Amino acid sequence: MTSPSNQTQALQRRSLDAVWHPCTQMARAEAVPPLPIARGEGPWLYDFEGQRYFDANSSWWVNLFGHADAAINAAIKHQLDTLPHVMLAGCTHEPAVRLAERLSARTGGALGHVFFGSDGASAVEIALKQSFHSWRNLGRSDKREFVCLQNGYHGETIGALAVTDVAIFRDAYDPLLMRAHIVTSPDSRLGNEAEALAAMRALLAERHDQIAAVIVEPLVQGAAGMVMHSPNYLRQLRAMTREFGVHLIADEIAVGCGRTGQFFAWEHVSPRPTGTPSAPRGGAAAFGSGPAGDRDTQPPQGQDWPDFILLSKGITAGTLPLSLVLTTDAVYRAFWSDDVKRGFLHSHSYTGNALACAAANAVLDRFDAGQIERNAEQASLLMEAFAPLGQCSRVEQLRQQGMILAFDVVDAPSGFAEAFHLAARRHQLLIRPIGRTVYLMPPYLIDAATAAWLAAAVRATLCDLFPDVA
Ligand SMILES: *Cc1c(COP(=O)(O)O)cnc(C)c1O
């Protein structure tokens, strides 16, 4: 490759001097400076050198329909000229109301109350506070402990980090964090679902009088390295949390918005209502095993929903920060009182931002118009294209859940993730492995040619790093 132009180098220098980059050791960033991006179009990002890169992780899992999508941009522009923002305390606006109604309808009304936050971590904080405070309002103030899963990730603020079990993010702040119970997580690679359920049961049996809620990432623990489990685990967990009177928080910040093959990952959990015709594959199949999917047109029925569902990331398709906490009438009612202090007096300045809500409504329009079916097709194209890679001696545990595809690299040397990321750039691929797990979480823009191109680019990158890969 030619050496970067002065424009690229100047922007890198200014960035390193003025911008403290997220999730980055800045000393290391001097050696591996950030890639300046000039513009985005569809799944492609363009640098100042005329090179393009396929955004294989949807810019940290947010960009569902590619960059600069015309319909979503138009919705935002229209809202911008009408009402960019108004506070949601004492005022309301159509985009927020409509968004809340539409999301609630997608749960069949089971989660009919929507609280707005600004990013994922704020949604986690809101759910933890609502759970604790609702128990307290019901006279159960001893219920103030939380349970999370091993290797689970729920964000980086102090409360969210307390229910996160990723050492590299958590350890430095451990002295500041409230104590959460961390329980064995089910991992399809280990086949340990029964053990994980038994560990959860033992904890809930002993401490349910002190436990407010269990928080999980349904079906896929993203930041753990795309660790997958079955809907059966979630079904059992729901039954168990009901049995012991403990809230269940489904953190769908990464897995919501169609990523797993349903709009909500939780829709995989319950069996289809009888008498409904079965739809084509839901895009949820994993290699060899996986839940059957269904469609997105009617509100799902017969589901045993969690007490909270959290959305963020994809809900605005990578345009504006927004998060939402959906909860039940029971939780909502616990705050209903003549006493102001029993209300949920939580807010963020940009709560329910109208521009972000307009973007989210444009995202829901896509799902109202067959996005789940399109994702099912795209997921099977990905599966077909990547299946041969499963035979590669350096590849193990090739797995898929809808529009998430991952595999682990055998005998990956230290520094593998960064080396793979840099090598992939030379193949026009922007991809960031987690440890030795390579994953794709692409925009929902996959056709057969793109899927084949992606598999070839991943294989070529592996070949660059490992001469033994044929
Ligand atoms: C990204 C993520 C969060 C945190 O969201 P932010 O917007 O980064 O604060 C929480 N939970 C899960 C499962 C996530 O993937």
Short mmCIF file of C-alpha atoms and ligand atoms in Angstrom, two decimals:
data_model
loop_
_atom_site.label_atom_id
_atom_site.label_comp_id
_atom_site.label_asym_id
_atom_site.label_seq_id
_atom_site.Cartn_x
_atom_site.Cartn_y
_atom_site.Cartn_z
CA MET A 1 0.00 0.00 0.00
CA THR A 2 1.08 3.54 -0.62
CA SER A 3 1.90 5.60 2.43
CA PRO A 4 -0.90 7.79 3.75
CA SER A 5 -1.31 11.29 2.39
CA ASN A 6 -0.59 14.42 4.35
CA GLN A 7 -4.32 14.93 4.87
CA THR A 8 -4.69 11.52 6.52
CA GLN A 9 -1.59 11.99 8.65
CA ALA A 10 -2.61 15.47 9.74
CA LEU A 11 -6.04 14.29 10.87
CA GLN A 12 -4.51 11.36 12.74
CA ARG A 13 -2.11 13.71 14.53
CA ARG A 14 -4.84 16.17 15.48
CA SER A 15 -7.03 13.31 16.68
CA LEU A 16 -4.29 11.85 18.86
CA ASP A 17 -3.59 15.29 20.31
CA ALA A 18 -7.20 16.34 20.99
CA VAL A 19 -9.46 13.27 21.08
CA TRP A 20 -9.30 10.74 23.88
CA HIS A 21 -10.48 7.67 21.98
CA PRO A 22 -12.86 5.15 23.60
CA CYS A 23 -11.77 1.69 24.63
CA THR A 24 -8.19 2.55 23.63
CA GLN A 25 -4.78 2.61 25.29
CA MET A 26 -3.71 5.96 23.88
CA ALA A 27 0.00 5.09 24.07
CA ARG A 28 -0.77 2.20 21.74
CA ALA A 29 -2.76 4.50 19.44
CA GLU A 30 0.48 6.35 18.61
CA ALA A 31 1.76 3.16 16.98
CA VAL A 32 -1.59 2.19 15.45
CA PRO A 33 -3.31 5.52 14.75
CA PRO A 34 -7.08 5.67 14.16
CA LEU A 35 -8.24 5.29 10.56
CA PRO A 36 -9.65 8.62 9.34
CA ILE A 37 -13.00 8.06 7.63
CA ALA A 38 -14.17 10.63 5.13
CA ARG A 39 -17.65 9.33 4.37
CA GLY A 40 -19.93 6.31 4.44
CA GLU A 41 -22.28 4.84 1.90
CA GLY A 42 -24.21 1.61 2.33
CA PRO A 43 -21.97 -0.95 4.07
CA TRP A 44 -18.83 0.89 2.94
CA LEU A 45 -16.64 3.40 4.74
CA TYR A 46 -14.24 5.50 2.66
CA ASP A 47 -10.94 6.95 3.83
CA PHE A 48 -9.11 9.96 2.40
CA GLU A 49 -6.90 7.75 0.26
CA GLY A 50 -9.74 6.51 -1.92
CA GLN A 51 -9.76 3.14 -0.11
CA ARG A 52 -13.03 1.60 1.00
CA TYR A 53 -13.75 -0.77 3.86
CA PHE A 54 -16.72 -3.04 4.49
CA ASP A 55 -18.13 -2.18 7.92
CA ALA A 56 -18.32 -5.78 9.15
CA ASN A 57 -19.35 -4.92 12.70
CA SER A 58 -21.83 -2.20 11.75
CA SER A 59 -19.76 0.46 13.55
CA TRP A 60 -20.03 -1.27 16.93
CA TRP A 61 -23.32 -2.98 16.19
CA VAL A 62 -25.42 0.11 15.53
CA ASN A 63 -25.55 0.59 11.78
CA LEU A 64 -28.35 -1.70 10.62
CA PHE A 65 -29.04 -0.39 7.12
CA GLY A 66 -25.70 0.98 5.99
CA HIS A 67 -24.34 4.48 6.20
CA ALA A 68 -26.34 7.50 5.04
CA ASP A 69 -29.53 5.51 4.40
CA ALA A 70 -31.86 7.77 2.41
CA ALA A 71 -35.14 6.96 4.20
CA ILE A 72 -33.72 7.30 7.70
CA ASN A 73 -31.92 10.50 6.76
CA ALA A 74 -35.15 11.91 5.30
CA ALA A 75 -37.05 11.14 8.52
CA ILE A 76 -34.40 12.94 10.56
CA LYS A 77 -34.31 15.93 8.20
CA HIS A 78 -38.08 16.27 8.35
CA GLN A 79 -38.02 16.15 12.14
CA LEU A 80 -35.13 18.62 12.22
CA ASP A 81 -37.23 21.20 10.43
CA THR A 82 -40.27 20.50 12.62
CA LEU A 83 -39.07 19.99 16.19
CA PRO A 84 -35.52 18.80 16.94
CA HIS A 85 -36.02 18.43 20.67
CA VAL A 86 -38.28 19.28 23.56
CA MET A 87 -38.03 18.08 27.14
CA LEU A 88 -40.21 15.11 27.94
CA ALA A 89 -40.99 16.22 31.49
CA GLY A 90 -44.15 18.30 31.29
CA CYS A 91 -44.20 18.08 27.46
CA THR A 92 -44.62 15.33 24.95
CA HIS A 93 -44.25 14.89 21.22
CA GLU A 94 -45.55 12.67 18.47
CA PRO A 95 -42.35 10.77 17.55
CA ALA A 96 -41.84 9.61 21.16
CA VAL A 97 -45.47 8.63 21.64
CA ARG A 98 -45.59 6.78 18.35
CA LEU A 99 -42.33 4.96 19.03
CA ALA A 100 -43.46 3.88 22.50
CA GLU A 101 -46.80 2.66 21.12
CA ARG A 102 -45.18 0.72 18.31
CA LEU A 103 -42.62 -1.01 20.53
CA SER A 104 -45.26 -1.84 23.09
CA ALA A 105 -47.43 -3.33 20.33
CA ARG A 106 -44.53 -5.55 19.35
CA THR A 107 -44.77 -7.13 22.81
CA GLY A 108 -48.52 -7.55 22.44
CA GLY A 109 -48.85 -4.85 25.14
CA ALA A 110 -47.05 -6.99 27.74
CA LEU A 111 -44.35 -4.31 28.08
CA GLY A 112 -46.58 -1.30 27.66
CA HIS A 113 -44.56 1.41 29.43
CA VAL A 114 -41.51 2.92 27.80
CA PHE A 115 -38.87 5.05 29.54
CA PHE A 116 -36.33 6.83 27.34
CA GLY A 117 -32.58 7.10 27.92
CA SER A 118 -29.71 8.23 25.77
CA ASP A 119 -27.34 5.32 25.38
CA GLY A 120 -27.16 1.68 26.34
CA ALA A 121 -25.55 2.12 29.71
CA SER A 122 -28.19 4.65 30.76
CA ALA A 123 -30.91 2.11 29.91
CA VAL A 124 -29.18 -0.43 32.14
CA GLU A 125 -29.00 2.09 34.98
CA ILE A 126 -32.68 2.92 34.54
CA ALA A 127 -33.76 -0.73 34.66
CA LEU A 128 -31.67 -1.47 37.76
CA LYS A 129 -33.11 1.57 39.52
CA GLN A 130 -36.69 0.83 38.44
CA SER A 131 -36.42 -2.76 39.62
CA PHE A 132 -35.02 -1.85 43.03
CA HIS A 133 -37.36 1.11 43.52
CA SER A 134 -40.47 -0.82 42.51
CA TRP A 135 -39.69 -3.51 45.09
CA ARG A 136 -39.04 -0.82 47.68
CA ASN A 137 -42.36 0.86 46.90
CA LEU A 138 -44.00 -2.53 47.45
CA GLY A 139 -42.44 -2.77 50.90
CA ARG A 140 -39.64 -5.08 49.82
CA SER A 141 -36.65 -2.78 50.31
CA ASP A 142 -34.42 -5.74 51.19
CA LYS A 143 -34.50 -6.70 47.53
CA ARG A 144 -31.50 -4.70 46.39
CA GLU A 145 -29.08 -7.26 44.95
CA PHE A 146 -28.58 -8.01 41.27
CA VAL A 147 -27.55 -11.12 39.41
CA CYS A 148 -25.65 -11.22 36.13
CA LEU A 149 -23.96 -13.88 34.06
CA GLN A 150 -20.30 -14.73 33.77
CA ASN A 151 -18.64 -12.78 30.94
CA GLY A 152 -21.79 -10.69 30.56
CA TYR A 153 -21.54 -7.09 29.37
CA HIS A 154 -23.98 -4.31 30.19
CA GLY A 155 -22.01 -1.09 29.72
CA GLU A 156 -19.37 1.05 31.35
CA THR A 157 -21.03 3.40 33.84
CA ILE A 158 -20.61 2.53 37.51
CA GLY A 159 -23.96 0.77 37.87
CA ALA A 160 -23.78 -1.03 34.54
CA LEU A 161 -20.19 -2.07 35.16
CA ALA A 162 -21.26 -3.63 38.47
CA VAL A 163 -23.33 -6.16 36.51
CA THR A 164 -20.62 -6.61 33.86
CA ASP A 165 -18.14 -9.47 34.10
CA VAL A 166 -15.45 -8.54 31.59
CA ALA A 167 -12.23 -8.24 33.56
CA ILE A 168 -10.44 -5.80 31.27
CA PHE A 169 -13.26 -3.26 31.56
CA ARG A 170 -14.12 -3.91 35.16
CA ASP A 171 -11.06 -4.69 37.25
CA ALA A 172 -9.65 -1.16 37.61
CA TYR A 173 -12.98 0.09 38.99
CA ASP A 174 -13.84 -2.91 41.11
CA PRO A 175 -13.41 -1.02 44.43
CA LEU A 176 -16.13 1.43 43.31
CA LEU A 177 -18.73 -1.11 42.26
CA MET A 178 -21.73 -2.51 44.09
CA ARG A 179 -21.47 -6.25 44.61
CA ALA A 180 -23.46 -8.31 42.13
CA HIS A 181 -23.86 -12.07 42.01
CA ILE A 182 -22.07 -13.49 38.96
CA VAL A 183 -23.50 -16.85 37.89
CA THR A 184 -22.29 -19.50 35.41
CA SER A 185 -23.34 -18.54 31.92
CA PRO A 186 -24.59 -21.06 29.40
CA ASP A 187 -22.20 -21.45 26.46
CA SER A 188 -23.15 -23.59 23.45
CA ARG A 189 -19.45 -24.45 23.03
CA LEU A 190 -19.34 -26.00 26.50
CA GLY A 191 -22.76 -27.65 26.55
CA ASN A 192 -23.21 -26.49 30.15
CA GLU A 193 -26.82 -25.29 30.10
CA ALA A 194 -28.05 -27.64 32.82
CA GLU A 195 -25.17 -26.63 35.08
CA ALA A 196 -25.85 -22.93 34.44
CA LEU A 197 -29.52 -23.37 35.30
CA ALA A 198 -28.69 -25.33 38.44
CA ALA A 199 -26.30 -22.60 39.61
CA MET A 200 -28.98 -19.95 39.04
CA ARG A 201 -31.59 -22.01 40.88
CA ALA A 202 -29.31 -22.51 43.86
CA LEU A 203 -28.64 -18.77 44.13
CA LEU A 204 -32.28 -17.73 43.71
CA ALA A 205 -33.44 -20.34 46.21
CA GLU A 206 -31.04 -18.99 48.80
CA ARG A 207 -31.25 -15.22 48.22
CA HIS A 208 -34.52 -14.39 46.46
CA ASP A 209 -35.61 -12.23 49.38
CA GLN A 210 -32.58 -10.01 48.76
CA ILE A 211 -32.46 -10.19 44.96
CA ALA A 212 -34.24 -7.54 42.88
CA ALA A 213 -33.42 -8.73 39.37
CA VAL A 214 -31.42 -10.96 37.07
CA ILE A 215 -29.98 -9.26 33.99
CA VAL A 216 -29.02 -11.21 30.84
CA GLU A 217 -28.14 -10.70 27.18
CA PRO A 218 -30.65 -13.01 25.48
CA LEU A 219 -29.21 -15.64 23.09
CA VAL A 220 -25.84 -13.98 22.46
CA GLN A 221 -23.35 -12.50 24.93
CA GLY A 222 -21.80 -10.05 22.51
CA ALA A 223 -18.79 -8.53 24.22
CA ALA A 224 -17.88 -11.92 25.70
CA GLY A 225 -17.06 -12.97 22.13
CA MET A 226 -20.45 -13.88 20.64
CA VAL A 227 -21.11 -16.60 23.20
CA MET A 228 -24.43 -18.23 22.35
CA HIS A 229 -27.07 -20.16 24.27
CA SER A 230 -30.45 -21.66 23.50
CA PRO A 231 -33.93 -20.19 23.93
CA ASN A 232 -34.56 -23.06 26.32
CA TYR A 233 -32.16 -21.52 28.83
CA LEU A 234 -34.14 -18.29 28.72
CA ARG A 235 -37.46 -20.10 29.00
CA GLN A 236 -36.24 -21.91 32.13
CA LEU A 237 -34.75 -18.70 33.52
CA ARG A 238 -38.06 -16.90 33.07
CA ALA A 239 -39.93 -19.68 34.86
CA MET A 240 -37.39 -19.70 37.66
CA THR A 241 -37.40 -15.92 38.20
CA ARG A 242 -41.22 -16.05 38.37
CA GLU A 243 -41.11 -18.92 40.84
CA PHE A 244 -38.80 -16.94 43.13
CA GLY A 245 -40.36 -13.49 42.62
CA VAL A 246 -37.34 -11.88 40.98
CA HIS A 247 -37.41 -9.47 38.02
CA LEU A 248 -35.84 -10.49 34.74
CA ILE A 249 -34.11 -7.79 32.66
CA ALA A 250 -33.44 -8.68 29.01
CA ASP A 251 -30.64 -6.47 27.77
CA GLU A 252 -31.36 -6.46 24.03
CA ILE A 253 -29.14 -3.44 23.37
CA ALA A 254 -26.99 -5.52 21.01
CA VAL A 255 -29.34 -8.37 20.07
CA GLY A 256 -32.57 -6.43 19.54
CA CYS A 257 -33.81 -4.83 16.30
CA GLY A 258 -33.75 -7.95 14.17
CA ARG A 259 -30.16 -8.96 14.83
CA THR A 260 -30.99 -12.50 15.97
CA GLY A 261 -33.68 -13.22 13.38
CA GLN A 262 -36.61 -11.74 15.29
CA PHE A 263 -37.27 -8.12 16.19
CA PHE A 264 -36.76 -8.92 19.88
CA ALA A 265 -34.41 -11.81 20.64
CA TRP A 266 -36.97 -12.76 23.26
CA GLU A 267 -39.42 -13.71 20.51
CA HIS A 268 -37.35 -16.86 20.01
CA VAL A 269 -38.12 -17.92 23.54
CA SER A 270 -41.72 -18.98 23.38
CA PRO A 271 -43.25 -21.53 21.12
CA ARG A 272 -45.40 -20.23 18.31
CA PRO A 273 -49.07 -20.04 19.25
CA THR A 274 -50.81 -23.12 17.89
CA GLY A 275 -52.82 -22.71 14.73
CA THR A 276 -50.49 -20.11 13.20
CA PRO A 277 -48.86 -21.23 9.98
CA SER A 278 -45.12 -21.56 10.26
CA ALA A 279 -43.02 -19.12 8.31
CA PRO A 280 -39.76 -19.65 6.41
CA ARG A 281 -36.61 -20.04 8.47
CA GLY A 282 -36.26 -17.10 10.81
CA GLY A 283 -32.59 -16.59 10.08
CA ALA A 284 -31.94 -17.84 13.55
CA ALA A 285 -30.37 -21.13 12.64
CA ALA A 286 -26.91 -21.79 13.96
CA PHE A 287 -24.62 -24.17 12.15
CA GLY A 288 -26.04 -27.56 13.00
CA SER A 289 -28.47 -26.36 15.63
CA GLY A 290 -30.61 -23.39 16.35
CA PRO A 291 -34.08 -22.27 17.13
CA ALA A 292 -36.72 -22.06 14.48
CA GLY A 293 -37.86 -18.54 13.78
CA ASP A 294 -41.10 -16.96 12.75
CA ARG A 295 -42.34 -13.67 11.37
CA ASP A 296 -42.66 -10.12 12.55
CA THR A 297 -46.00 -8.97 11.30
CA GLN A 298 -48.33 -9.73 14.22
CA PRO A 299 -47.55 -9.11 17.85
CA PRO A 300 -46.25 -12.35 19.28
CA GLN A 301 -48.74 -14.15 21.49
CA GLY A 302 -48.40 -16.64 24.28
CA GLN A 303 -44.98 -15.35 25.20
CA ASP A 304 -43.79 -15.15 28.78
CA TRP A 305 -42.02 -11.83 28.46
CA PRO A 306 -39.27 -10.55 30.76
CA ASP A 307 -40.10 -7.70 33.17
CA PHE A 308 -37.81 -5.32 31.27
CA ILE A 309 -36.45 -5.17 27.75
CA LEU A 310 -33.67 -2.71 26.93
CA LEU A 311 -32.99 -1.38 23.44
CA SER A 312 -30.36 0.97 22.07
CA LYS A 313 -27.61 0.60 19.43
CA GLY A 314 -29.57 -0.46 16.31
CA ILE A 315 -32.79 1.31 17.24
CA THR A 316 -31.71 4.46 15.36
CA ALA A 317 -29.65 2.47 12.83
CA GLY A 318 -26.44 4.25 13.73
CA THR A 319 -27.63 7.82 13.39
CA LEU A 320 -28.36 9.24 16.84
CA PRO A 321 -27.98 8.03 20.43
CA LEU A 322 -31.19 6.70 21.96
CA SER A 323 -32.10 3.97 24.42
CA LEU A 324 -35.36 2.63 25.75
CA VAL A 325 -36.51 0.64 28.75
CA LEU A 326 -39.75 -1.24 28.18
CA THR A 327 -41.51 -2.54 31.25
CA THR A 328 -44.73 -4.03 32.54
CA ASP A 329 -47.85 -2.60 34.06
CA ALA A 330 -46.90 -4.25 37.37
CA VAL A 331 -43.61 -2.34 37.60
CA TYR A 332 -45.25 0.88 36.44
CA ARG A 333 -48.09 0.55 38.97
CA ALA A 334 -45.61 0.19 41.82
CA PHE A 335 -44.64 3.86 41.28
CA TRP A 336 -48.23 5.15 41.03
CA SER A 337 -48.88 7.28 44.10
CA ASP A 338 -49.89 10.65 45.54
CA ASP A 339 -46.36 10.78 46.93
CA VAL A 340 -43.89 12.39 44.51
CA LYS A 341 -40.99 10.48 46.07
CA ARG A 342 -42.53 7.16 45.08
CA GLY A 343 -42.33 8.23 41.44
CA PHE A 344 -39.39 7.47 39.17
CA LEU A 345 -37.60 10.82 39.32
CA HIS A 346 -34.92 9.92 36.82
CA SER A 347 -34.01 11.92 33.72
CA HIS A 348 -31.36 12.68 31.16
CA SER A 349 -31.27 16.01 29.33
CA TYR A 350 -31.89 14.41 25.95
CA THR A 351 -34.49 11.92 27.18
CA GLY A 352 -36.78 11.03 24.29
CA ASN A 353 -34.98 13.30 21.83
CA ALA A 354 -37.33 13.92 18.91
CA LEU A 355 -34.71 13.52 16.17
CA ALA A 356 -33.63 10.17 17.58
CA CYS A 357 -37.25 9.04 17.96
CA ALA A 358 -37.93 10.00 14.33
CA ALA A 359 -34.95 7.90 13.25
CA ALA A 360 -36.21 4.99 15.36
CA ASN A 361 -39.68 5.23 13.81
CA ALA A 362 -38.04 5.04 10.37
CA VAL A 363 -36.23 1.89 11.55
CA LEU A 364 -39.53 0.36 12.68
CA ASP A 365 -41.02 1.18 9.26
CA ARG A 366 -38.45 -1.22 7.78
CA PHE A 367 -39.52 -3.97 10.17
CA ASP A 368 -43.18 -3.31 9.38
CA ALA A 369 -42.25 -3.90 5.74
CA GLY A 370 -40.67 -7.35 5.89
CA GLN A 371 -37.19 -6.80 7.32
CA ILE A 372 -37.33 -10.01 9.35
CA GLU A 373 -37.94 -12.04 6.20
CA ARG A 374 -35.09 -10.23 4.43
CA ASN A 375 -32.81 -10.95 7.39
CA ALA A 376 -33.70 -14.63 7.23
CA GLU A 377 -32.54 -14.76 3.62
CA GLN A 378 -29.41 -12.78 4.37
CA ALA A 379 -28.55 -14.99 7.33
CA SER A 380 -28.73 -18.12 5.20
CA LEU A 381 -26.57 -16.50 2.51
CA LEU A 382 -23.96 -15.78 5.16
CA MET A 383 -24.19 -19.32 6.47
CA GLU A 384 -23.73 -20.83 3.01
CA ALA A 385 -20.78 -18.59 2.20
CA PHE A 386 -18.97 -19.23 5.48
CA ALA A 387 -19.70 -22.95 5.86
CA PRO A 388 -16.56 -24.02 3.91
CA LEU A 389 -14.41 -21.96 6.28
CA GLY A 390 -15.54 -24.32 9.03
CA GLN A 391 -13.27 -26.98 7.46
CA CYS A 392 -10.20 -24.77 7.87
CA SER A 393 -7.73 -26.15 10.42
CA ARG A 394 -7.45 -22.74 12.12
CA VAL A 395 -11.22 -22.34 12.54
CA GLU A 396 -13.36 -23.88 15.25
CA GLN A 397 -16.81 -23.34 16.73
CA LEU A 398 -18.26 -21.65 13.66
CA ARG A 399 -21.63 -20.42 14.92
CA GLN A 400 -24.44 -18.16 13.89
CA GLN A 401 -27.54 -16.56 15.33
CA GLY A 402 -29.38 -14.62 12.66
CA MET A 403 -27.16 -11.77 11.49
CA ILE A 404 -24.34 -12.61 13.90
CA LEU A 405 -21.69 -15.02 12.66
CA ALA A 406 -18.60 -15.98 14.64
CA PHE A 407 -15.79 -18.48 14.88
CA ASP A 408 -12.80 -19.02 17.15
CA VAL A 409 -9.25 -19.17 15.85
CA VAL A 410 -7.19 -22.18 16.92
CA ASP A 411 -3.83 -21.37 18.55
CA ALA A 412 -4.20 -17.65 18.08
CA PRO A 413 -1.00 -15.88 19.16
CA SER A 414 -1.09 -12.96 21.57
CA GLY A 415 -1.93 -9.74 19.76
CA PHE A 416 -4.08 -11.72 17.33
CA ALA A 417 -7.10 -9.39 17.39
CA GLU A 418 -5.10 -6.31 16.39
CA ALA A 419 -3.03 -8.21 13.81
CA PHE A 420 -6.20 -9.59 12.21
CA HIS A 421 -7.84 -6.17 12.22
CA LEU A 422 -4.86 -4.58 10.46
CA ALA A 423 -4.41 -7.43 7.96
CA ALA A 424 -8.13 -7.34 7.11
CA ARG A 425 -7.94 -3.65 6.22
CA ARG A 426 -5.68 -4.61 3.30
CA HIS A 427 -8.61 -6.73 2.08
CA GLN A 428 -11.08 -3.82 2.38
CA LEU A 429 -12.58 -5.28 5.52
CA LEU A 430 -13.10 -3.37 8.77
CA ILE A 431 -13.40 -6.03 11.44
CA ARG A 432 -12.38 -6.20 15.09
CA PRO A 433 -12.02 -9.65 16.63
CA ILE A 434 -12.67 -10.08 20.36
CA GLY A 435 -9.72 -12.07 21.68
CA ARG A 436 -9.48 -15.07 19.37
CA THR A 437 -13.10 -14.81 18.23
CA VAL A 438 -13.62 -13.38 14.75
CA TYR A 439 -17.17 -12.22 14.19
CA LEU A 440 -19.34 -10.46 11.67
CA MET A 441 -22.29 -8.36 12.69
CA PRO A 442 -22.86 -6.72 9.31
CA PRO A 443 -25.46 -4.21 8.15
CA TYR A 444 -28.62 -5.88 6.82
CA LEU A 445 -27.40 -5.41 3.25
CA ILE A 446 -26.13 -8.88 2.40
CA ASP A 447 -26.71 -10.42 -1.01
CA ALA A 448 -25.09 -13.57 -2.39
CA ALA A 449 -22.16 -11.72 -3.96
CA THR A 450 -21.45 -9.74 -0.78
CA ALA A 451 -21.61 -12.86 1.38
CA ALA A 452 -19.14 -14.65 -0.92
CA TRP A 453 -16.88 -11.60 -0.97
CA LEU A 454 -16.92 -11.40 2.85
CA ALA A 455 -16.03 -15.07 3.26
CA ALA A 456 -13.19 -14.68 0.75
CA ALA A 457 -11.87 -11.58 2.52
CA VAL A 458 -11.93 -13.33 5.91
CA ARG A 459 -10.17 -16.36 4.45
CA ALA A 460 -7.55 -14.19 2.75
CA THR A 461 -6.88 -12.43 6.05
CA LEU A 462 -6.44 -15.76 7.83
CA CYS A 463 -4.03 -16.83 5.07
CA ASP A 464 -1.98 -13.67 5.57
CA LEU A 465 -1.59 -14.40 9.29
CA PHE A 466 -1.24 -18.15 9.12
CA PRO A 467 0.76 -19.58 6.20
CA ASP A 468 -0.60 -23.04 7.09
CA VAL A 469 -4.13 -21.98 6.04
CA ALA A 470 -4.64 -23.12 2.48
C1 LIG B 1 -23.19 -1.91 23.98
C2 LIG B 1 -23.93 -2.57 25.07
C3 LIG B 1 -24.32 -1.88 26.22
C4 LIG B 1 -23.94 -0.45 26.49
O1 LIG B 1 -24.42 0.42 25.52
P1 LIG B 1 -23.69 1.85 25.33
O2 LIG B 1 -24.53 2.57 24.36
O3 LIG B 1 -22.32 1.51 24.79
O4 LIG B 1 -23.62 2.49 26.65
C5 LIG B 1 -25.08 -2.55 27.16
N1 LIG B 1 -25.42 -3.84 26.98
C6 LIG B 1 -25.06 -4.53 25.90
C7 LIG B 1 -25.50 -5.95 25.76
C8 LIG B 1 -24.28 -3.94 24.91
O5 LIG B 1 -23.88 -4.66 23.86
#
